[in-house]
Amino acid sequence: MSFFGKQNILFLKGFMILFLSCIATRFNFCLSNNPFSLKTLPLEGHLSFDETSLNKASKDFGNRYQYHPMAVMYPKSVSDIATTIKHIWHMGHSSHLTVAARGHGHSLQGQSQTHGGIVIKMESLKVPEMQIHVGNSSPYVDVSGGELWINILHETLKYGLAPRSWTDYLHLTVGGTLSNAGVSGQAFKHGPQISNVQQLEIVTGTGEVVNCSEKQNEELFQSVLGGLGQFGIITRARILLEPAPSMVKWIRVLYSDFTEFTRDQERLISEENAFDYIEGFVIINRTGLLNNWRSSFNPQDPVQASHFKSDGKTLFCLELAKYFNFQQINIVNQDVERHLSRLNYIRSTLFQTEVTYVEFLDRVHVSEVKLRSKGLWDVPHPWLNLFIPKSKIHSFAQFVFGNILTQTSNGPVLIYPVKKSKWDNRTSVVIPDEDIFYLVAFLTSAVPSSNGTDGLEHILSQNKRILEYCQRENLGVKQYLPHHNTQEEWRDHFGTKWEIFSQRKFVYDPFAILAPGQRIFQKTITTS
């Protein structure tokens, strides 16, 4: 079917939904002026109007925005979610109510919040129970959209299996990461998490429960993946699995030359079975760097490493991981040594260690525990995540690390390449139009009381300068975990995908009930 044919069908679907909703709005007009009719809904779970619950739901990991909801819903079933959304949809344009699905609350700009609406606490949704299917060539696990990835890891490992693609931090919900993309050091090999999903169950903005996949309701399936919660709430997902290793050889090496650093990264992601995880990060004017690593990493040559001075330099760290089982250790060591011998890192900075698969994947949580103990976790996190085309990464790095970010950053700066071929262009996520592009993530934490370089205003100013530079130089950069203030900016973000994105919104969430915290579409309120 032609592109325009599909658009006509989308329009007709949306028109019929709006027509039926007008009838529903008239029939349910008495409900529209009484949001507390929600209390009468037949739910297995419950709605909370308690101030403590509302306060918790009005915050997120970014710790910068607070939107106070009217109620927080703790669903026990998918029907609870569908019933509530359908009820609000029937209210039509005369109701101000919107719905935000909240996973583990790790959004950065209030995306999981709603002002005066209903926050759905997805972690309360425990159905269906996790079901692991091992008896075929493509094992998979069926999980609730509110399940944490760390729980999936522990459960699938009981069967010697694990998901193929991860995020760096595992204490996030399935629905949350699939609504964005889910990117980590495995993405060059398996693609993002949205490239490793077979089926979804969705509750749309009209309260309809729909099962979808590449073969069933494909349009909704592709829309929701990376769709920022705009078309439906993910209540169940089928995640592809692979045989899990028991151990990981974890390696770090340093570069002072950015060209050599990126050349080696790009070489490694193009080689078959070289490494299972490839990331990198920028180190700016960091003192005693290698001494800090010694608590968890062993230098290849302790004498040489002790003479290395990192003070005052901008360095680039290549971080690698090779998965293995105990009986493979000798072969893996030889393989790793062979691949490392071809790289152009500073030889005295080779650090290696061996950890369990779980320890490696859950490594960020260890840092979280330490930061929480020092009261440094619940602070503002003005993160900036960018996808940058390979052809522009050198000019970007030269300007940003030479002119904007010149002091030690208050948090890691990640930089690593991924391959476009591992991403499905039919999904809603937006990426640069080059075969290889880089994720560059400024994962800063702000000191609340500071007016210095570690303060919120200074970091936000840096972020703004970076974005202005990208726009001024027309680098073709796209935000990941995007945040924009106007619909015109969102149009520019989506580019050629905007028309189909907005038309799908019209079909699956015609009253803009879902995910108001993204601030892409605004619910229209009428009083007559």
PDB file of N, CA, C and O in Angstrom, residues 141-177:
ATOM      1  N   VAL A 141      11.088 -14.188  26.974  1.00  0.00           N
ATOM      2  CA  VAL A 141      10.408 -14.055  28.259  1.00  0.00           C
ATOM      3  C   VAL A 141       9.256 -13.069  28.092  1.00  0.00           C
ATOM      4  O   VAL A 141       9.397 -12.030  27.448  1.00  0.00           O
ATOM      5  N   ASP A 142       8.105 -13.418  28.639  1.00  0.00           N
ATOM      6  CA  ASP A 142       6.951 -12.523  28.683  1.00  0.00           C
ATOM      7  C   ASP A 142       6.926 -11.849  30.050  1.00  0.00           C
ATOM      8  O   ASP A 142       6.949 -12.529  31.087  1.00  0.00           O
ATOM      9  N   VAL A 143       6.895 -10.528  30.047  1.00  0.00           N
ATOM     10  CA  VAL A 143       6.970  -9.780  31.308  1.00  0.00           C
ATOM     11  C   VAL A 143       5.962  -8.650  31.315  1.00  0.00           C
ATOM     12  O   VAL A 143       5.519  -8.174  30.272  1.00  0.00           O
ATOM     13  N   SER A 144       5.639  -8.199  32.513  1.00  0.00           N
ATOM     14  CA  SER A 144       4.807  -7.021  32.683  1.00  0.00           C
ATOM     15  C   SER A 144       5.576  -5.776  32.266  1.00  0.00           C
ATOM     16  O   SER A 144       6.800  -5.706  32.415  1.00  0.00           O
ATOM     17  N   GLY A 145       4.862  -4.782  31.760  1.00  0.00           N
ATOM     18  CA  GLY A 145       5.499  -3.526  31.398  1.00  0.00           C
ATOM     19  C   GLY A 145       6.080  -2.796  32.588  1.00  0.00           C
ATOM     20  O   GLY A 145       6.933  -1.917  32.429  1.00  0.00           O
ATOM     21  N   GLY A 146       5.633  -3.167  33.792  1.00  0.00           N
ATOM     22  CA  GLY A 146       6.141  -2.530  35.000  1.00  0.00           C
ATOM     23  C   GLY A 146       7.256  -3.296  35.671  1.00  0.00           C
ATOM     24  O   GLY A 146       7.689  -2.926  36.773  1.00  0.00           O
ATOM     25  N   GLU A 147       7.749  -4.354  35.019  1.00  0.00           N
ATOM     26  CA  GLU A 147       8.819  -5.159  35.620  1.00  0.00           C
ATOM     27  C   GLU A 147      10.165  -4.467  35.461  1.00  0.00           C
ATOM     28  O   GLU A 147      10.444  -3.853  34.435  1.00  0.00           O
ATOM     29  N   LEU A 148      11.017  -4.596  36.476  1.00  0.00           N
ATOM     30  CA  LEU A 148      12.357  -4.037  36.402  1.00  0.00           C
ATOM     31  C   LEU A 148      13.278  -4.986  35.643  1.00  0.00           C
ATOM     32  O   LEU A 148      13.197  -6.200  35.800  1.00  0.00           O
ATOM     33  N   TRP A 149      14.199  -4.425  34.877  1.00  0.00           N
ATOM     34  CA  TRP A 149      15.146  -5.252  34.118  1.00  0.00           C
ATOM     35  C   TRP A 149      16.043  -6.072  35.030  1.00  0.00           C
ATOM     36  O   TRP A 149      16.436  -7.185  34.676  1.00  0.00           O
ATOM     37  N   ILE A 150      16.368  -5.566  36.201  1.00  0.00           N
ATOM     38  CA  ILE A 150      17.210  -6.327  37.122  1.00  0.00           C
ATOM     39  C   ILE A 150      16.505  -7.613  37.561  1.00  0.00           C
ATOM     40  O   ILE A 150      17.137  -8.666  37.709  1.00  0.00           O
ATOM     41  N   ASN A 151      15.188  -7.549  37.735  1.00  0.00           N
ATOM     42  CA  ASN A 151      14.420  -8.746  38.106  1.00  0.00           C
ATOM     43  C   ASN A 151      14.379  -9.744  36.956  1.00  0.00           C
ATOM     44  O   ASN A 151      14.429 -10.966  37.173  1.00  0.00           O
ATOM     45  N   ILE A 152      14.288  -9.234  35.739  1.00  0.00           N
ATOM     46  CA  ILE A 152      14.289 -10.109  34.564  1.00  0.00           C
ATOM     47  C   ILE A 152      15.631 -10.821  34.456  1.00  0.00           C
ATOM     48  O   ILE A 152      15.701 -12.023  34.154  1.00  0.00           O
ATOM     49  N   LEU A 153      16.701 -10.099  34.716  1.00  0.00           N
ATOM     50  CA  LEU A 153      18.036 -10.704  34.674  1.00  0.00           C
ATOM     51  C   LEU A 153      18.128 -11.880  35.645  1.00  0.00           C
ATOM     52  O   LEU A 153      18.536 -12.983  35.267  1.00  0.00           O
ATOM     53  N   HIS A 154      17.760 -11.653  36.895  1.00  0.00           N
ATOM     54  CA  HIS A 154      17.889 -12.704  37.902  1.00  0.00           C
ATOM     55  C   HIS A 154      16.996 -13.910  37.587  1.00  0.00           C
ATOM     56  O   HIS A 154      17.402 -15.065  37.787  1.00  0.00           O
ATOM     57  N   GLU A 155      15.804 -13.657  37.071  1.00  0.00           N
ATOM     58  CA  GLU A 155      14.877 -14.756  36.793  1.00  0.00           C
ATOM     59  C   GLU A 155      15.315 -15.573  35.581  1.00  0.00           C
ATOM     60  O   GLU A 155      15.287 -16.800  35.594  1.00  0.00           O
ATOM     61  N   THR A 156      15.739 -14.895  34.512  1.00  0.00           N
ATOM     62  CA  THR A 156      16.137 -15.620  33.297  1.00  0.00           C
ATOM     63  C   THR A 156      17.446 -16.384  33.504  1.00  0.00           C
ATOM     64  O   THR A 156      17.656 -17.433  32.883  1.00  0.00           O
ATOM     65  N   LEU A 157      18.310 -15.882  34.379  1.00  0.00           N
ATOM     66  CA  LEU A 157      19.566 -16.582  34.648  1.00  0.00           C
ATOM     67  C   LEU A 157      19.343 -17.961  35.270  1.00  0.00           C
ATOM     68  O   LEU A 157      20.194 -18.846  35.147  1.00  0.00           O
ATOM     69  N   LYS A 158      18.197 -18.150  35.916  1.00  0.00           N
ATOM     70  CA  LYS A 158      17.875 -19.466  36.479  1.00  0.00           C
ATOM     71  C   LYS A 158      17.757 -20.515  35.370  1.00  0.00           C
ATOM     72  O   LYS A 158      17.888 -21.712  35.625  1.00  0.00           O
ATOM     73  N   TYR A 159      17.524 -20.066  34.151  1.00  0.00           N
ATOM     74  CA  TYR A 159      17.397 -20.958  32.995  1.00  0.00           C
ATOM     75  C   TYR A 159      18.623 -20.875  32.092  1.00  0.00           C
ATOM     76  O   TYR A 159      18.615 -21.383  30.966  1.00  0.00           O
ATOM     77  N   GLY A 160      19.659 -20.189  32.562  1.00  0.00           N
ATOM     78  CA  GLY A 160      20.862 -20.039  31.754  1.00  0.00           C
ATOM     79  C   GLY A 160      20.693 -19.073  30.604  1.00  0.00           C
ATOM     80  O   GLY A 160      21.435 -19.136  29.618  1.00  0.00           O
ATOM     81  N   LEU A 161      19.729 -18.153  30.706  1.00  0.00           N
ATOM     82  CA  LEU A 161      19.418 -17.214  29.631  1.00  0.00           C
ATOM     83  C   LEU A 161      19.420 -15.782  30.158  1.00  0.00           C
ATOM     84  O   LEU A 161      19.383 -15.555  31.370  1.00  0.00           O
ATOM     85  N   ALA A 162      19.427 -14.837  29.231  1.00  0.00           N
ATOM     86  CA  ALA A 162      19.350 -13.417  29.593  1.00  0.00           C
ATOM     87  C   ALA A 162      18.969 -12.614  28.366  1.00  0.00           C
ATOM     88  O   ALA A 162      19.237 -13.033  27.232  1.00  0.00           O
ATOM     89  N   PRO A 163      18.352 -11.442  28.551  1.00  0.00           N
ATOM     90  CA  PRO A 163      18.119 -10.555  27.405  1.00  0.00           C
ATOM     91  C   PRO A 163      19.423 -10.186  26.720  1.00  0.00           C
ATOM     92  O   PRO A 163      20.496 -10.217  27.323  1.00  0.00           O
ATOM     93  N   ARG A 164      19.321  -9.804  25.454  1.00  0.00           N
ATOM     94  CA  ARG A 164      20.517  -9.557  24.647  1.00  0.00           C
ATOM     95  C   ARG A 164      21.012  -8.116  24.762  1.00  0.00           C
ATOM     96  O   ARG A 164      22.207  -7.859  24.657  1.00  0.00           O
ATOM     97  N   SER A 165      20.084  -7.189  24.938  1.00  0.00           N
ATOM     98  CA  SER A 165      20.431  -5.769  24.944  1.00  0.00           C
ATOM     99  C   SER A 165      19.995  -5.137  26.258  1.00  0.00           C
ATOM    100  O   SER A 165      18.919  -5.449  26.774  1.00  0.00           O
ATOM    101  N   TRP A 166      20.834  -4.231  26.772  1.00  0.00           N
ATOM    102  CA  TRP A 166      20.588  -3.670  28.098  1.00  0.00           C
ATOM    103  C   TRP A 166      20.692  -2.146  28.073  1.00  0.00           C
ATOM    104  O   TRP A 166      21.085  -1.550  27.083  1.00  0.00           O
ATOM    105  N   THR A 167      20.346  -1.551  29.207  1.00  0.00           N
ATOM    106  CA  THR A 167      20.757  -0.186  29.509  1.00  0.00           C
ATOM    107  C   THR A 167      21.868  -0.280  30.548  1.00  0.00           C
ATOM    108  O   THR A 167      22.050  -1.329  31.177  1.00  0.00           O
ATOM    109  N   ASP A 168      22.605   0.800  30.753  1.00  0.00           N
ATOM    110  CA  ASP A 168      23.689   0.755  31.739  1.00  0.00           C
ATOM    111  C   ASP A 168      23.152   0.573  33.156  1.00  0.00           C
ATOM    112  O   ASP A 168      23.843   0.036  34.020  1.00  0.00           O
ATOM    113  N   TYR A 169      21.938   1.042  33.398  1.00  0.00           N
ATOM    114  CA  TYR A 169      21.312   0.966  34.720  1.00  0.00           C
ATOM    115  C   TYR A 169      20.091   0.056  34.601  1.00  0.00           C
ATOM    116  O   TYR A 169      19.222   0.272  33.756  1.00  0.00           O
ATOM    117  N   LEU A 170      20.026  -0.982  35.421  1.00  0.00           N
ATOM    118  CA  LEU A 170      18.996  -2.018  35.261  1.00  0.00           C
ATOM    119  C   LEU A 170      17.762  -1.818  36.124  1.00  0.00           C
ATOM    120  O   LEU A 170      16.795  -2.566  35.980  1.00  0.00           O
ATOM    121  N   HIS A 171      17.770  -0.837  37.013  1.00  0.00           N
ATOM    122  CA  HIS A 171      16.629  -0.635  37.899  1.00  0.00           C
ATOM    123  C   HIS A 171      15.638   0.326  37.236  1.00  0.00           C
ATOM    124  O   HIS A 171      15.256   1.362  37.793  1.00  0.00           O
ATOM    125  N   LEU A 172      15.244  -0.058  36.040  1.00  0.00           N
ATOM    126  CA  LEU A 172      14.280   0.661  35.209  1.00  0.00           C
ATOM    127  C   LEU A 172      13.228  -0.321  34.735  1.00  0.00           C
ATOM    128  O   LEU A 172      13.490  -1.517  34.642  1.00  0.00           O
ATOM    129  N   THR A 173      12.045   0.165  34.405  1.00  0.00           N
ATOM    130  CA  THR A 173      10.979  -0.731  33.961  1.00  0.00           C
ATOM    131  C   THR A 173      11.063  -0.981  32.456  1.00  0.00           C
ATOM    132  O   THR A 173      11.588  -0.164  31.687  1.00  0.00           O
ATOM    133  N   VAL A 174      10.511  -2.113  32.055  1.00  0.00           N
ATOM    134  CA  VAL A 174      10.467  -2.499  30.652  1.00  0.00           C
ATOM    135  C   VAL A 174       9.740  -1.448  29.821  1.00  0.00           C
ATOM    136  O   VAL A 174      10.217  -1.001  28.775  1.00  0.00           O
ATOM    137  N   GLY A 175       8.571  -1.034  30.292  1.00  0.00           N
ATOM    138  CA  GLY A 175       7.794  -0.050  29.545  1.00  0.00           C
ATOM    139  C   GLY A 175       8.517   1.272  29.397  1.00  0.00           C
ATOM    140  O   GLY A 175       8.418   1.929  28.362  1.00  0.00           O
ATOM    141  N   GLY A 176       9.272   1.647  30.427  1.00  0.00           N
ATOM    142  CA  GLY A 176       9.988   2.918  30.381  1.00  0.00           C
ATOM    143  C   GLY A 176      11.088   2.929  29.348  1.00  0.00           C
ATOM    144  O   GLY A 176      11.199   3.865  28.543  1.00  0.00           O
ATOM    145  N   THR A 177      11.909   1.880  29.312  1.00  0.00           N
ATOM    146  CA  THR A 177      13.020   1.876  28.360  1.00  0.00           C
ATOM    147  C   THR A 177      12.539   1.638  26.926  1.00  0.00           C
ATOM    148  O   THR A 177      13.073   2.225  25.985  1.00  0.00           O
TER     149      THR A 177
END
